[in-house]
mmCIF file of C-alpha atoms in Angstrom:
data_model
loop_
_atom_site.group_PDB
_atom_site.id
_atom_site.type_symbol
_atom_site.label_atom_id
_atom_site.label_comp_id
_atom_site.label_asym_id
_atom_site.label_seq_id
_atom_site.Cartn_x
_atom_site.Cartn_y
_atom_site.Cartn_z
ATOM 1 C CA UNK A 24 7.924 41.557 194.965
ATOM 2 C CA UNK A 25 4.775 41.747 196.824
ATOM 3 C CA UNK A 26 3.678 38.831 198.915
ATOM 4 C CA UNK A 27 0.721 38.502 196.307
ATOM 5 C CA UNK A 28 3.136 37.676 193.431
ATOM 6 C CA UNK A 29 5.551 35.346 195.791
ATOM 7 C CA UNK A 30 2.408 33.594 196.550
ATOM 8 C CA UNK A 31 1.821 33.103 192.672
ATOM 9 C CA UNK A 32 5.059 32.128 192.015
ATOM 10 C CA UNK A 33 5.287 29.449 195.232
ATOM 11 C CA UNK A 34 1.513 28.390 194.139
ATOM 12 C CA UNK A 35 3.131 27.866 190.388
ATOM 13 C CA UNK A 36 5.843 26.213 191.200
ATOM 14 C CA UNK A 37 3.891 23.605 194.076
ATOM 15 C CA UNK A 38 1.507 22.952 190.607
ATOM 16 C CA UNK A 39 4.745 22.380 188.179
ATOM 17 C CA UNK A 40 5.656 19.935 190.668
ATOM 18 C CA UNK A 41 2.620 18.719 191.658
ATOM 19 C CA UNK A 42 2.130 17.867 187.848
ATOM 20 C CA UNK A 43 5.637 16.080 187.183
ATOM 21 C CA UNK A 44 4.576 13.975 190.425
ATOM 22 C CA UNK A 45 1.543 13.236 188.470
ATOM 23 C CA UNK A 46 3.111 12.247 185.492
ATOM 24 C CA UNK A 47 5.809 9.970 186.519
ATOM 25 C CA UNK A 48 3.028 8.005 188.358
ATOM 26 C CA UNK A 49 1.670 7.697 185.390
ATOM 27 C CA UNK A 50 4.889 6.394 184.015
ATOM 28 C CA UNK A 51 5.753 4.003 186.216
ATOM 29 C CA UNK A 52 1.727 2.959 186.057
ATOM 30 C CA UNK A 53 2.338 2.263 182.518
ATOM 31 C CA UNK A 54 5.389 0.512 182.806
ATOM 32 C CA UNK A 55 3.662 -1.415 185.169
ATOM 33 C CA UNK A 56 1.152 -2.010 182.713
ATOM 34 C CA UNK A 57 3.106 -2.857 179.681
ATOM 35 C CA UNK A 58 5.153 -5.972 181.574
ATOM 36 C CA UNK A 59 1.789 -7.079 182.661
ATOM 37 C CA UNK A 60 0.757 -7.440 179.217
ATOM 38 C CA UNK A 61 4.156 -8.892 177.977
ATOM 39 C CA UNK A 62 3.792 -11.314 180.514
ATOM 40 C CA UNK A 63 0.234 -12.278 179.539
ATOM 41 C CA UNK A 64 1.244 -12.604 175.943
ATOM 42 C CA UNK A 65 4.293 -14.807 176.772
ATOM 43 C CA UNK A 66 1.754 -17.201 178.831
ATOM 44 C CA UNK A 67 -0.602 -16.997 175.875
ATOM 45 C CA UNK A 68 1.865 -18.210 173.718
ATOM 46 C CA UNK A 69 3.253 -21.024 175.911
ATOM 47 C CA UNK A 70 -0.460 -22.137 175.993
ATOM 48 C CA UNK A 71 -1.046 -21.896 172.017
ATOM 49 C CA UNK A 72 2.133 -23.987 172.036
ATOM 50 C CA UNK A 73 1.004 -26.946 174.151
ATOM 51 C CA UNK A 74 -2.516 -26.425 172.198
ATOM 52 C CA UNK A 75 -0.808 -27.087 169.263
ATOM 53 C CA UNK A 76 1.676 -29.994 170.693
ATOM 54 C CA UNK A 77 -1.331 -31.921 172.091
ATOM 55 C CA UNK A 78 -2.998 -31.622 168.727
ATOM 56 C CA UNK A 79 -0.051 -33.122 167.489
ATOM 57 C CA UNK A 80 0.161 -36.107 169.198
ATOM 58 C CA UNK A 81 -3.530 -36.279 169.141
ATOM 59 C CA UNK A 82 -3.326 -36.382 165.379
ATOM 60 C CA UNK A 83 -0.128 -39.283 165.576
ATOM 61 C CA UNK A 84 -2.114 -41.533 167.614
ATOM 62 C CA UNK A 85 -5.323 -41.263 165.492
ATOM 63 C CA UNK A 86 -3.115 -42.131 162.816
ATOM 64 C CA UNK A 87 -1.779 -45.059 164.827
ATOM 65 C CA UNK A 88 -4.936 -46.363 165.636
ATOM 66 C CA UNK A 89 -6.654 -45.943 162.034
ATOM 67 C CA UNK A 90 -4.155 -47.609 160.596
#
C-alpha cells in the first residue's frame, strides 16, 4: 500500500465513524424527544381530566341550585 491509499482508508474509516457518532446522537436526541412528548401528553391528559371533573361538579351544583 502506498501512504496515499492508507491515508484513504484511515480518512474512510475516521468518516464511517465519524457518521455512526452522528447518528446515535441523533438517537439518543430522539429518544430524548419522544419522552418529552409522552410526558407532555400524559400532563395534557391529567389536565383534560380535571377540565372535565370541574365541569362536572360545576354542572351538579347548577343543578342543586336550579332546583
Amino acid at each position: 500500500e502506498t501512504i496515499q491509499q492508507n491515508q484513504k482508508k484511515k480518512s474512510s474509516s475516521e468518516w464511517y465513524i465519524q457518521q455512526r457518532d452522528i447518528i446515535k446522537n441523533n438517537q439518543m436526541e430522539i429518544f430524548k424527544l419522544n419522552n418529552l412528548m409522552n410526558k407532555i401528553k400524559n400532563e395534557i391528559k391529567s389536565f383534560n381530566n380535571r377540565v372535565e371533573h370541574a365541569e362536572e361538579r360545576i354542572s351538579e351544583l347548577e343543578k342543586g341550585v336550579l332546583k
